[in-house]
Short mmCIF file of C-alpha atoms in Angstrom, two decimals:
data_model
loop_
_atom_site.label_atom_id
_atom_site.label_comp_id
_atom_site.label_asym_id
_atom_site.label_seq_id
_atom_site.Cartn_x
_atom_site.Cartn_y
_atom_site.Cartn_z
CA UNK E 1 -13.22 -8.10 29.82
CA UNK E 2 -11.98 -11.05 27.91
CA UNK E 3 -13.66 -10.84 24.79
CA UNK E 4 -14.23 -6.76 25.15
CA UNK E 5 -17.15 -7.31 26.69
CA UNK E 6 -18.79 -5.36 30.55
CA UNK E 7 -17.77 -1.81 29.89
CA UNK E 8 -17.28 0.06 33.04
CA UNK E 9 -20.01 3.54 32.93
CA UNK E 10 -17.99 6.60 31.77
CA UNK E 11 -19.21 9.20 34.79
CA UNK E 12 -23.10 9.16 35.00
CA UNK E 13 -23.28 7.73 31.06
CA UNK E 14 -24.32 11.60 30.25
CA UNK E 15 -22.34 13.76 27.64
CA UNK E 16 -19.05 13.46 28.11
CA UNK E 17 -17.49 17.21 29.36
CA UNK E 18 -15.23 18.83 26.99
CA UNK E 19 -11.86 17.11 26.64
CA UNK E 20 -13.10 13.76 27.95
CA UNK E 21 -12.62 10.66 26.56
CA UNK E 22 -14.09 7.36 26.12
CA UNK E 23 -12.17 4.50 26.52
CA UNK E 24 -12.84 1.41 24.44
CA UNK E 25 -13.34 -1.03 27.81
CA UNK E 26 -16.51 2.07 29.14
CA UNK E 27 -19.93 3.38 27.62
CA UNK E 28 -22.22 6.05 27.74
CA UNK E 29 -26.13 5.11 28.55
CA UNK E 30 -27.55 2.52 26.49
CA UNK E 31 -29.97 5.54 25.14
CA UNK E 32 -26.96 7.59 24.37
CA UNK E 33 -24.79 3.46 23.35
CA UNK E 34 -27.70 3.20 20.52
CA UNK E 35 -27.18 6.71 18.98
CA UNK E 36 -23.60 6.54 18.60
CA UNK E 37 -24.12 2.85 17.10
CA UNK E 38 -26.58 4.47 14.52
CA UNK E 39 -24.16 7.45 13.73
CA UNK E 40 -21.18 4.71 12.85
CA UNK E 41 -24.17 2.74 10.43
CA UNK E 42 -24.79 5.68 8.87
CA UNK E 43 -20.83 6.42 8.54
CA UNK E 44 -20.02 3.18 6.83
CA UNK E 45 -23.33 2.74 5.41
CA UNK E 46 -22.65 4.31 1.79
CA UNK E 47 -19.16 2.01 1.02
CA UNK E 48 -20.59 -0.87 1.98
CA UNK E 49 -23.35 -0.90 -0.10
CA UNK E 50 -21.23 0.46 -2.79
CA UNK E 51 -18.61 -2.40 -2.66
CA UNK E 52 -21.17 -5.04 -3.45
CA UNK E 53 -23.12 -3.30 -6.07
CA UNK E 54 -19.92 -3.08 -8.23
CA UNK E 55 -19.06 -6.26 -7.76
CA UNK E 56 -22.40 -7.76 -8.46
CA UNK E 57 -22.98 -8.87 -5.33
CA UNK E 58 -26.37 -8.53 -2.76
CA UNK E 59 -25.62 -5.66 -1.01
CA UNK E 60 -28.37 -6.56 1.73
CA UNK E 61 -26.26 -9.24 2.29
CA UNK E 62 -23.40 -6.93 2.64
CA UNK E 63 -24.91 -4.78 5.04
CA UNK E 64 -25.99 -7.93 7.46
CA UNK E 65 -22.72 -9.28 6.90
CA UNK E 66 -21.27 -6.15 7.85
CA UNK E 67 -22.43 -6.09 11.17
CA UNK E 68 -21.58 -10.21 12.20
CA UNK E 69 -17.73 -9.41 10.77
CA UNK E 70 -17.83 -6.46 13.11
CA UNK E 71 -18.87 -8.38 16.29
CA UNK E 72 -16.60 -10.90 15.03
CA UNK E 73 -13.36 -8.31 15.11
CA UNK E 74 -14.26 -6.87 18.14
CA UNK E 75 -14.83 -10.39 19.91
CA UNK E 76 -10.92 -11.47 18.61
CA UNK E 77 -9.33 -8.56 19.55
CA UNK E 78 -10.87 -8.60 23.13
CA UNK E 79 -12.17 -5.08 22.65
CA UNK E 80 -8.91 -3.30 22.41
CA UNK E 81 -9.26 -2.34 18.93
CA UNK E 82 -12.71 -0.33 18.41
CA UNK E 83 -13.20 -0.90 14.82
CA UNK E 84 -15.90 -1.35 11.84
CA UNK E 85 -15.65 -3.92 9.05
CA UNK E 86 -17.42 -3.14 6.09
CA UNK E 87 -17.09 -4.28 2.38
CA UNK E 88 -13.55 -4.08 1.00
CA UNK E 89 -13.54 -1.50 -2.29
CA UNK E 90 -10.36 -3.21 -2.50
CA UNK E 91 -11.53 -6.14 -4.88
CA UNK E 92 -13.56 -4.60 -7.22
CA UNK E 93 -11.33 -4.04 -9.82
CA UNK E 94 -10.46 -8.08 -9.55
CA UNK E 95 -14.16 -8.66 -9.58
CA UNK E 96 -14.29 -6.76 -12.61
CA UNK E 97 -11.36 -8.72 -14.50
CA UNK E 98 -13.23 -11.77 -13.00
CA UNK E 99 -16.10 -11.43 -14.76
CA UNK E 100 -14.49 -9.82 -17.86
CA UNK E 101 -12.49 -13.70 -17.91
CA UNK E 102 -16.05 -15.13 -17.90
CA UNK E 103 -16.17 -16.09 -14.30
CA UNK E 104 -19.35 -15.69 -11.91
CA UNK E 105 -19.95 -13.91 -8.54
CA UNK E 106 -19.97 -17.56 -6.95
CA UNK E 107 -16.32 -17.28 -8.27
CA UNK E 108 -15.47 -13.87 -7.42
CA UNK E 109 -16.46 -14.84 -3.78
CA UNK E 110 -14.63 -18.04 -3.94
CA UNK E 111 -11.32 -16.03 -4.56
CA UNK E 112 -12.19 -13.49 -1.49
CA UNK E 113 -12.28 -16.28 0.25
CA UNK E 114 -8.88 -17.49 -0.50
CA UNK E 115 -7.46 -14.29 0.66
CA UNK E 116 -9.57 -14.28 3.27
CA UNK E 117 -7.57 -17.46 4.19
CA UNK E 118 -4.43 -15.89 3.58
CA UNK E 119 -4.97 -13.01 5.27
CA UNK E 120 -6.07 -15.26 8.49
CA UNK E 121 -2.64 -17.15 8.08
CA UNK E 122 -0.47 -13.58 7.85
CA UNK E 123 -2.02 -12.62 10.64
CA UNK E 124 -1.13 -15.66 13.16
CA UNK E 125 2.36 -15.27 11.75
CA UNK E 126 2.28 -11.76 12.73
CA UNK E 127 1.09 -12.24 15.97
CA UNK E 128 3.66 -15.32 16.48
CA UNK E 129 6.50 -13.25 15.22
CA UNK E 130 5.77 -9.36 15.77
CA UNK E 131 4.50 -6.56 13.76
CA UNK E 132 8.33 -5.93 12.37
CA UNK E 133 7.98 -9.12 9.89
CA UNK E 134 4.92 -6.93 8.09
CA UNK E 135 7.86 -3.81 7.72
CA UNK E 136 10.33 -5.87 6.75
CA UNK E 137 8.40 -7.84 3.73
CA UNK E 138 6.22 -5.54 2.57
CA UNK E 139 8.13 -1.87 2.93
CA UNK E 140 6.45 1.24 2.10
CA UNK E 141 7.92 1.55 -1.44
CA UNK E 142 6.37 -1.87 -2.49
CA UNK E 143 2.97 -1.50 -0.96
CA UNK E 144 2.22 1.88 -1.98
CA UNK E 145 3.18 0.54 -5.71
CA UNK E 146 0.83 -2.75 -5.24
CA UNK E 147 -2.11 -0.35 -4.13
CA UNK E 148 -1.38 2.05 -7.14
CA UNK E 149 -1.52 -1.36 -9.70
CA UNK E 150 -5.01 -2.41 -7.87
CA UNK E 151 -6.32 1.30 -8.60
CA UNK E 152 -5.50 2.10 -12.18
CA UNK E 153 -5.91 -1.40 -13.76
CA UNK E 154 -9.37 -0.50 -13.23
CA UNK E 155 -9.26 2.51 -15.82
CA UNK E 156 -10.86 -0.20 -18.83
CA UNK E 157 -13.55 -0.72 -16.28
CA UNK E 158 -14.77 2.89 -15.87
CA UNK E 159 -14.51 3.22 -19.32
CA UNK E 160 -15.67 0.45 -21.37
CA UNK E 161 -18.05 -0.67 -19.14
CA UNK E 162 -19.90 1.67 -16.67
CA UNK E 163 -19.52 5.16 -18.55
CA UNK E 164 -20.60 4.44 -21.78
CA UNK E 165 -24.39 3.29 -20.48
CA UNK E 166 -24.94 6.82 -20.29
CA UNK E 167 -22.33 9.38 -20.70
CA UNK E 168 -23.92 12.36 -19.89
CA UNK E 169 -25.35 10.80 -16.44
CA UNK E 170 -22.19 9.59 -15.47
CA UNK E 171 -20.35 13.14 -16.06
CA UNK E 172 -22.76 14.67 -13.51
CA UNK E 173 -22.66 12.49 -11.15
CA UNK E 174 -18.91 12.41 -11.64
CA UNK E 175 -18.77 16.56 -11.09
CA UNK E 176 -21.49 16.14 -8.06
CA UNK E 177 -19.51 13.66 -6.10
CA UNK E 178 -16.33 15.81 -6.74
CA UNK E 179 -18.12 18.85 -5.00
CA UNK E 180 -19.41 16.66 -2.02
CA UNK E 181 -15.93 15.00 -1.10
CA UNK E 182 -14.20 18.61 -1.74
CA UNK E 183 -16.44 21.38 -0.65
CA UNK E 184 -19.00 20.10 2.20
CA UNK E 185 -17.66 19.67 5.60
CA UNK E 186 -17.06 17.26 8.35
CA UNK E 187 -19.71 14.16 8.03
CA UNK E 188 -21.19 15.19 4.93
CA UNK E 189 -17.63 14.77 3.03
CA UNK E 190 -17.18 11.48 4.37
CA UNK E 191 -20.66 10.00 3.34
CA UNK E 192 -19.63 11.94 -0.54
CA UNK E 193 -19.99 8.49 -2.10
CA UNK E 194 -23.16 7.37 -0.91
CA UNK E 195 -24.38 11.44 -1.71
CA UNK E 196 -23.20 11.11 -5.02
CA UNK E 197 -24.99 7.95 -5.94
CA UNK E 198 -28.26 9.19 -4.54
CA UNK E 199 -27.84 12.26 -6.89
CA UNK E 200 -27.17 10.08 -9.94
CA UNK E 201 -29.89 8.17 -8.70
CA UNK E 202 -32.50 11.08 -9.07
CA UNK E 203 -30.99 12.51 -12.00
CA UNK E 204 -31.38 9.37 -13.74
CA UNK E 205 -34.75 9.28 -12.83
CA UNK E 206 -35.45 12.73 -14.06
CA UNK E 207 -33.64 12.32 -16.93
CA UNK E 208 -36.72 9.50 -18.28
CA UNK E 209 -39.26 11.76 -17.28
CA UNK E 210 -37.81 14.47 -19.34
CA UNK E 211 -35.70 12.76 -22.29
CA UNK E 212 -37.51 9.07 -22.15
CA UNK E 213 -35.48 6.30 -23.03
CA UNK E 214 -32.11 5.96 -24.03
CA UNK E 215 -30.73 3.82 -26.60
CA UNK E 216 -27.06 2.21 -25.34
CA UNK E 217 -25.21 -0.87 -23.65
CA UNK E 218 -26.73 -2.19 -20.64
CA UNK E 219 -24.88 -4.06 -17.62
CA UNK E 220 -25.08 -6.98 -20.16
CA UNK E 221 -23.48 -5.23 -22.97
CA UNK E 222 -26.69 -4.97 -25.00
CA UNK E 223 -27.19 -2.15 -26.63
CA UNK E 224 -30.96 -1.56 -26.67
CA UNK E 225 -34.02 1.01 -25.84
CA UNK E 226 -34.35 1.09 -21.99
CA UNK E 227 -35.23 3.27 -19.07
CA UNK E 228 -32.23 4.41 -16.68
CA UNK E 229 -33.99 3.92 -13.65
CA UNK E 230 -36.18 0.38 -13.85
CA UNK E 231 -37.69 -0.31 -10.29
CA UNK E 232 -39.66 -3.59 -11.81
CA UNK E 233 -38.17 -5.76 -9.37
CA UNK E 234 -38.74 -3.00 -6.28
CA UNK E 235 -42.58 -3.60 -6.03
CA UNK E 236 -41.87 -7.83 -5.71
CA UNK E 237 -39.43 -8.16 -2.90
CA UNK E 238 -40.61 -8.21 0.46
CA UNK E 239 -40.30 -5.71 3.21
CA UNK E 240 -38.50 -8.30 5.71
CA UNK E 241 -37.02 -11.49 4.72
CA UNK E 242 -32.85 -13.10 4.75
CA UNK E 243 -30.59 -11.86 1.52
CA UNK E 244 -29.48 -14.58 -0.93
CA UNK E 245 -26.99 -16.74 -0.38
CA UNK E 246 -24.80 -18.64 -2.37
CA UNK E 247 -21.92 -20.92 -2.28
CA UNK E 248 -18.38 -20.14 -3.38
CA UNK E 249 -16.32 -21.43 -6.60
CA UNK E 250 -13.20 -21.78 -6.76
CA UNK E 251 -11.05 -20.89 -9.96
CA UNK E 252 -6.92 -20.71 -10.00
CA UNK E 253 -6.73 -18.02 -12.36
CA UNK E 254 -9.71 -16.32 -10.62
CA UNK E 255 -7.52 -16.69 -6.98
CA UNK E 256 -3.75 -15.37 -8.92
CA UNK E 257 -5.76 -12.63 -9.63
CA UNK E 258 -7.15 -11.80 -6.40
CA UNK E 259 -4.40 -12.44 -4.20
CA UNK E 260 -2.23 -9.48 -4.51
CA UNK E 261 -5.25 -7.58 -2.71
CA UNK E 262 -3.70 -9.45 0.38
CA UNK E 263 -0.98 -6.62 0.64
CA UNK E 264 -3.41 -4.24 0.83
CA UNK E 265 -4.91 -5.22 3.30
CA UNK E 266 -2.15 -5.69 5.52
CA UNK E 267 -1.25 -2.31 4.91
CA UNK E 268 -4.62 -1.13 5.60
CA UNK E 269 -5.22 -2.92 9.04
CA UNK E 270 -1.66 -1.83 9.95
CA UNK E 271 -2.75 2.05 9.11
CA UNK E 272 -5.84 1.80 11.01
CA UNK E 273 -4.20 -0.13 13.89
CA UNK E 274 -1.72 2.91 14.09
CA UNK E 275 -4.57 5.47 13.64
CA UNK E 276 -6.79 3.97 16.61
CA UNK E 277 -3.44 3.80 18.58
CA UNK E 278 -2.78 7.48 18.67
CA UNK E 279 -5.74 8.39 19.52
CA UNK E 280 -6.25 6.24 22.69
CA UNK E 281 -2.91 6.43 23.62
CA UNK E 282 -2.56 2.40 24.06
CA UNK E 283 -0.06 0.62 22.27
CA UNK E 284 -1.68 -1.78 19.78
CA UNK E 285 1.88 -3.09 17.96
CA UNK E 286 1.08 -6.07 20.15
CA UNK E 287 -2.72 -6.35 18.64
CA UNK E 288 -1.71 -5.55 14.76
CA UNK E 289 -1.44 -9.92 14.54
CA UNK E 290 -5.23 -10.26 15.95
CA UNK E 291 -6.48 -7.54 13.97
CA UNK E 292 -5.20 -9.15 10.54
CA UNK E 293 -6.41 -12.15 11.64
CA UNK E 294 -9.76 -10.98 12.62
CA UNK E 295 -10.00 -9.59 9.19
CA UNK E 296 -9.05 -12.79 7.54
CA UNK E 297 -11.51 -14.62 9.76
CA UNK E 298 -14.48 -12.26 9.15
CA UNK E 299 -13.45 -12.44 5.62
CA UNK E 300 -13.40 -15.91 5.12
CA UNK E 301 -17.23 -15.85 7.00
CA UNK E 302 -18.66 -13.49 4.74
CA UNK E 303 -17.48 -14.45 1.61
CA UNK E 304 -18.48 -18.41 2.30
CA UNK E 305 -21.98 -17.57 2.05
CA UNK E 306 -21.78 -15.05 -0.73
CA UNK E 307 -20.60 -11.35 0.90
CA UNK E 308 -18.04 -9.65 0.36
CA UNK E 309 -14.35 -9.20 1.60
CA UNK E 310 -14.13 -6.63 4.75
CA UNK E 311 -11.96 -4.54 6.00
CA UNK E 312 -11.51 -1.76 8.98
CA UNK E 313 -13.38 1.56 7.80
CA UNK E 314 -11.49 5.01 8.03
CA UNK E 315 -14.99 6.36 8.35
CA UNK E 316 -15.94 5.43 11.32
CA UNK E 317 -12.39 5.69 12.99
CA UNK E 318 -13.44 9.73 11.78
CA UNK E 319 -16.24 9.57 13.55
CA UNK E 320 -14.46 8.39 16.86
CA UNK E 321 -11.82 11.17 16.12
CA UNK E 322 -14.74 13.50 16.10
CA UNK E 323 -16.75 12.56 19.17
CA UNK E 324 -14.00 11.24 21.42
CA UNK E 325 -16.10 8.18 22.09
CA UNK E 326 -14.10 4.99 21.57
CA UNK E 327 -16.51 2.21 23.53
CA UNK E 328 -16.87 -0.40 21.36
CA UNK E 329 -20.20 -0.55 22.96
CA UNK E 330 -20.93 1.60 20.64
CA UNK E 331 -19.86 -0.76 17.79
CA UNK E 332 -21.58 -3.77 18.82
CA UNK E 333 -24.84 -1.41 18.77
CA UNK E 334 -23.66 -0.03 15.15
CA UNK E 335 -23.13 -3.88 14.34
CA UNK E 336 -26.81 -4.64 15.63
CA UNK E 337 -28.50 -1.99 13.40
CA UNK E 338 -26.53 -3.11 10.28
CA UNK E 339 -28.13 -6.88 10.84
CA UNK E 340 -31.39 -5.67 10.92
CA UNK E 341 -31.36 -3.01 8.13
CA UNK E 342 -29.58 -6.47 5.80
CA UNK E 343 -33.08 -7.63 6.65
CA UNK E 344 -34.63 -6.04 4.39
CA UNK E 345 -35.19 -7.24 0.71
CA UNK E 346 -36.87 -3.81 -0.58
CA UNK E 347 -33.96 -1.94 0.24
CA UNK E 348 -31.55 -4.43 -1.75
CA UNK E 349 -33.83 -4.16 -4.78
CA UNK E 350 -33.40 -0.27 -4.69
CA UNK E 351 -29.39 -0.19 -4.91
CA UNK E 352 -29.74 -2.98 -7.93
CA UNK E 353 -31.76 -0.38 -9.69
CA UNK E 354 -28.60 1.75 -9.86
CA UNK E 355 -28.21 2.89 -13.28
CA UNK E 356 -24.99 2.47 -15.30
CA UNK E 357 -24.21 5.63 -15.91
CA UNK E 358 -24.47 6.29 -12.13
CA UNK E 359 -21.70 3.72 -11.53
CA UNK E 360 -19.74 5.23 -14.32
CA UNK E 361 -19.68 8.63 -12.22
CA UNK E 362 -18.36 6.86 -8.86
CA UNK E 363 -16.14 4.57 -10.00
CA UNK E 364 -14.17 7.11 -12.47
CA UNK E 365 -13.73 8.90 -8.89
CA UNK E 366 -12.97 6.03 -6.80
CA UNK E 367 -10.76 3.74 -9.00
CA UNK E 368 -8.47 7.17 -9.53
CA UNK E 369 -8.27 7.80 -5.81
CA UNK E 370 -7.79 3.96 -4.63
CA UNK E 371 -4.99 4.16 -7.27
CA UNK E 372 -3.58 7.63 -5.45
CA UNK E 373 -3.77 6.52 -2.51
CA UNK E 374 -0.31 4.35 -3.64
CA UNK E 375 1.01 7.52 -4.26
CA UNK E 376 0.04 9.21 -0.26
CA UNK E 377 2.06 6.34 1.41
CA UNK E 378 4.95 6.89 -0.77
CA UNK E 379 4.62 10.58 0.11
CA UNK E 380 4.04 9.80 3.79
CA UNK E 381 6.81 7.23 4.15
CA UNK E 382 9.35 9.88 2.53
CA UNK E 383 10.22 6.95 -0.29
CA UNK E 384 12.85 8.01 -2.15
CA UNK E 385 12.10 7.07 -6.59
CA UNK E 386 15.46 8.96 -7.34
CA UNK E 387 17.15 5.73 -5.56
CA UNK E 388 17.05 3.15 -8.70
CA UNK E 389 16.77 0.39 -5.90
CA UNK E 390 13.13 1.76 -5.41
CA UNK E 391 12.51 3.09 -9.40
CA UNK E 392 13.13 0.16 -11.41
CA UNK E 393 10.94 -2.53 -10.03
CA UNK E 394 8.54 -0.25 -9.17
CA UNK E 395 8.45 1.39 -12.70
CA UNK E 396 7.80 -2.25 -14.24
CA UNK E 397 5.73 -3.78 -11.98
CA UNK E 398 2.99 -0.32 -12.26
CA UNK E 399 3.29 -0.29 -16.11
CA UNK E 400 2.45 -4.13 -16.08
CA UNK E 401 -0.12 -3.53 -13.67
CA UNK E 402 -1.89 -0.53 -15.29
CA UNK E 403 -1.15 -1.84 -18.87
CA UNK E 404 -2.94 -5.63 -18.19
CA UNK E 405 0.43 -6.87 -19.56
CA UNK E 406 -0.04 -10.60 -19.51
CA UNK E 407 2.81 -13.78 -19.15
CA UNK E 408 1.19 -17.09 -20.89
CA UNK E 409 2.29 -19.96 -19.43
CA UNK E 410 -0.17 -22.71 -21.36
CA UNK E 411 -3.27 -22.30 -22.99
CA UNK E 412 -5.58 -22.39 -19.98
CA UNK E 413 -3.02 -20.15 -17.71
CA UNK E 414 -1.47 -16.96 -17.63
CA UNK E 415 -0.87 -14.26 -15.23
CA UNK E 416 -1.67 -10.28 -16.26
CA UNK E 417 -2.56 -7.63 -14.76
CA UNK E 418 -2.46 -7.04 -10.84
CA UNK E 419 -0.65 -10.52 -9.89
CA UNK E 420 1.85 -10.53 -12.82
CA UNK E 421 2.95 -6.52 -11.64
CA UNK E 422 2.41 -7.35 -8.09
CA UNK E 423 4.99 -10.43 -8.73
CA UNK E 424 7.35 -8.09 -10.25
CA UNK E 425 7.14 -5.59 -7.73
CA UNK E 426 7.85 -7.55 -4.72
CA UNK E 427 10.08 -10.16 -6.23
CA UNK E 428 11.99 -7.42 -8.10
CA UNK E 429 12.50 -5.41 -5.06
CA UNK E 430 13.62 -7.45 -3.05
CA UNK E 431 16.52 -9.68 -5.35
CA UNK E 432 17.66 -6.34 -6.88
CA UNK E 433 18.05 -5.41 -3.37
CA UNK E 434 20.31 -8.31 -2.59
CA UNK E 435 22.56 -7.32 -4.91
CA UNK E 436 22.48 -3.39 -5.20
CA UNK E 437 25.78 -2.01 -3.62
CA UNK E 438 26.03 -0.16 -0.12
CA UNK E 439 24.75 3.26 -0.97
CA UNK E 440 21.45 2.19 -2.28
CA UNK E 441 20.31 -0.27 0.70
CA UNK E 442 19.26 2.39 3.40
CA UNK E 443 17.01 1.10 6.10
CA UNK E 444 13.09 1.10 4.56
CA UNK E 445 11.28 2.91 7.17
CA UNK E 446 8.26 0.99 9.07
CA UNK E 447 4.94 0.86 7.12
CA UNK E 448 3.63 4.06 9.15
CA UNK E 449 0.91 5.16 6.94
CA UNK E 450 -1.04 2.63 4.71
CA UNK E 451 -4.01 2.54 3.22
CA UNK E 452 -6.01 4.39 4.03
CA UNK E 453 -6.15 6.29 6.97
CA UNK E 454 -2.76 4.86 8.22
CA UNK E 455 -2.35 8.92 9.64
CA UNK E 456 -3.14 10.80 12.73
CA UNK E 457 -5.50 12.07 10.93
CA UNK E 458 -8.07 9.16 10.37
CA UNK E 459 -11.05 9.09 7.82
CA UNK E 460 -9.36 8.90 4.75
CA UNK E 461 -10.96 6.78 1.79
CA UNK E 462 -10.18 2.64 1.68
CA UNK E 463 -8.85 0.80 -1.07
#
């Protein structure tokens, strides 16, 4: 099983008995295979749609995508990792600043793509040198700060941009996507997202039946007469045919500004890596190196033809918490379905419909909890912010972060915003470290829990 492929039958391939398990190296029945593939699509279906459609990118595309990156994973970590990549929510804030700095989407995927390269490179170093080198440069108290900066700079976003399109549609999808990731239960919670945009969706669409037009900014800052919901470019696409593609740019400012998303996503693979480790019992330290790199790799694929950034989904390692089943059988089906339902133009013209106000709803949601989510590994790592070793540069690299405090260098360069706060975090930590006396240097403890889902108990939201 080289490449994590001839699974071994799990009993007679029926339902497994109470208490079994599925390893990741055996499978059900095809029949049975192909139903636990579609249950994972659905899973990761609503965030990787999601990701794209903030960032302005095709989220057919996305969806296809979705499903080669997963094969891709699976193939370089010779099955021992059963895991889904879907779009990374991680870079939509830096899309955002992107294209607030006048850049494109060919240059928002030409800085993914740089990380993606990055990402590819930390993880051969990782796997060269051992998962301790990942503890020892990026410790709990400086990750959890990076993903808080990467969160709340996108506050202007939510609230410049997407809200004021239509306030009122916004607020209740806002309230509705609250009650879906609080009150339902078990797979219903973890689709909330997708729930809630359907809802604002139909709302929307209700709301022009009953109200007509409204008069406010559109996506392009116009502010004009329009309908929320216009599904003029539904009827024209096709049924079946390949998403758009389209070639990278490159930008420096565009690629400072994207980078610090790296640490987060070493975090997060090292938090899912842990996750799928305690629940098959294996030990995956030795794997952590391929599984960055297979990010990295799939990244770099994805976002060379226009997708987006991926990244391991706590969703679906919910899903295998929930049904025991950890074949990656079952993710090379899941990976099968998303390439054919990227097939399909129609669909893709139906999410670009989404109405503004819609977005506004999610994203005041998401942005707040990606930013939180800083915050939970703190919490979960036990990191001390009475220790002024851990305060101080964390206190200045957030409010640099959060505030889009910028450092000009010349008149064509400066850094603000998520790289200058990331700098300051990281670089602060660690020199104020080399000279802070005895009784503020204890040993940072490993990077346990990252984002997200870097628990025992897997499923939590990504950033």
């Amino acid at each position: 099983m080289a490449f994590g492929l001839g699974w071994r039958l799990h009993g007679d391939g029926g339902t497994p008995a109470p208490g079994e398990v599925v390893r990741p190296d055996e499978r059900l029945s095809w029949g049975r295979t192909a139903g636990l593939g579609a249950q994972h699509v659905v899973a990761m279906f609503g965030a990787t749609f999601v990701a794209p459609v903030l960032m302005g990118l095709d989220p057919n595309l996305a969806v296809m995508l979705s499903g080669v990156a997963t094969v891709m994973f699976l193939l370089i970590t010779r099955g021992r990792i059963p895991s889904y990549l879907g779009s990374s929510l991680s870079f939509v804030g830096v899309a955002a600043s992107i294209k607030a700095a006048g850049g494109s989407v060919q240059t928002v995927t030409g800085a993914m793509l740089v990380v993606g390269v990055v990402l590819l490179a930390v993880g051969l170093v990782v796997h060269a040198l051992g998962a301790r080198i990942v503890h020892a440069v990026l410790p709990p108290v400086v990750t959890g700060a990076v993903v808080m900066i990467i969160g709340f700079n996108l506050a202007p976003v939510v609230a410049r941009t997407y809200w004021p399109q239509d306030q009122w549609i916004a607020l209740l999808t806002m309230a509705f996507t609250l009650v879906a990731m609080v009150v339902m239960r078990g797979f219903w919670s973890r689709i909330a997202v997708f729930l809630g945009l359907v809802f604002g969706y139909a709302a929307s669409w209700l709301f022009d039946r009953v109200f007509g037009e409204i008069n406010s900014a559109t996506a392009s800052g116009e502010v004009t007469d329009h309908n929320r919901v216009d599904f003029s470019g539904v009827g024209s696409a096709d049924w079946f045919g390949l998403p758009s593609l389209h070639a990278p740019d490159f930008k420096l400012s565009a690629v400072l500004l994207a980078l610090p998303v790296v640490i987060a996503l070493i975090a997060e693979n090292a938090g899912h890596v842990k996750a799928v480790a305690e629940m098959t019992g294996d030990d995956l330290d030795p794997e952590l190196g391929r599984a960055i790199a297979a990010d990295g790799a799939a990244s770099v694929l994805s976002t060379s033809v226009g997708g987006p950034a991926t990244t391991t989904y706590a969703e679906n390692i919910g899903v295998m918490a929930a049904t025991r089943v950890y074949s990656t059988a079952a993710y090379f089906a899941a990976a099968a379905f998303a390439i054919l339902c990227g097939l399909c133009p129609k669909f893709g013209a139906v999410v670009a419909a989404t109405p503004g106000g819609v977005l506004g709803g999610i994203t005041v949601v998401l942005y707040g909890m990606i930013g939180l989510l800083g915050a939970k590994i703190w919490h979960e790592n036990k990191v001390d912010l009475g220790n002024p070793l851990n305060l101080v540069p964390i206190a200045a690299g957030v409010i640099i972060g959060i505030g889009n405090v910028s450092l000009e260098f010349t008149d064509d360069f400066q850094l603000d915003g998520i790289p200058l706060g990331t700098i300051v975090t990281i670089v602060g930590y660690h020199v104020l470290r080399l000279f802070a006396p005895p009784h503020l240097k204890s040993e940072p403890p490993l990077v346990d829990a990252a984002v997200p889902g870097g628990t025992s108990e897997p499923g939590g939201e990504r950033a």
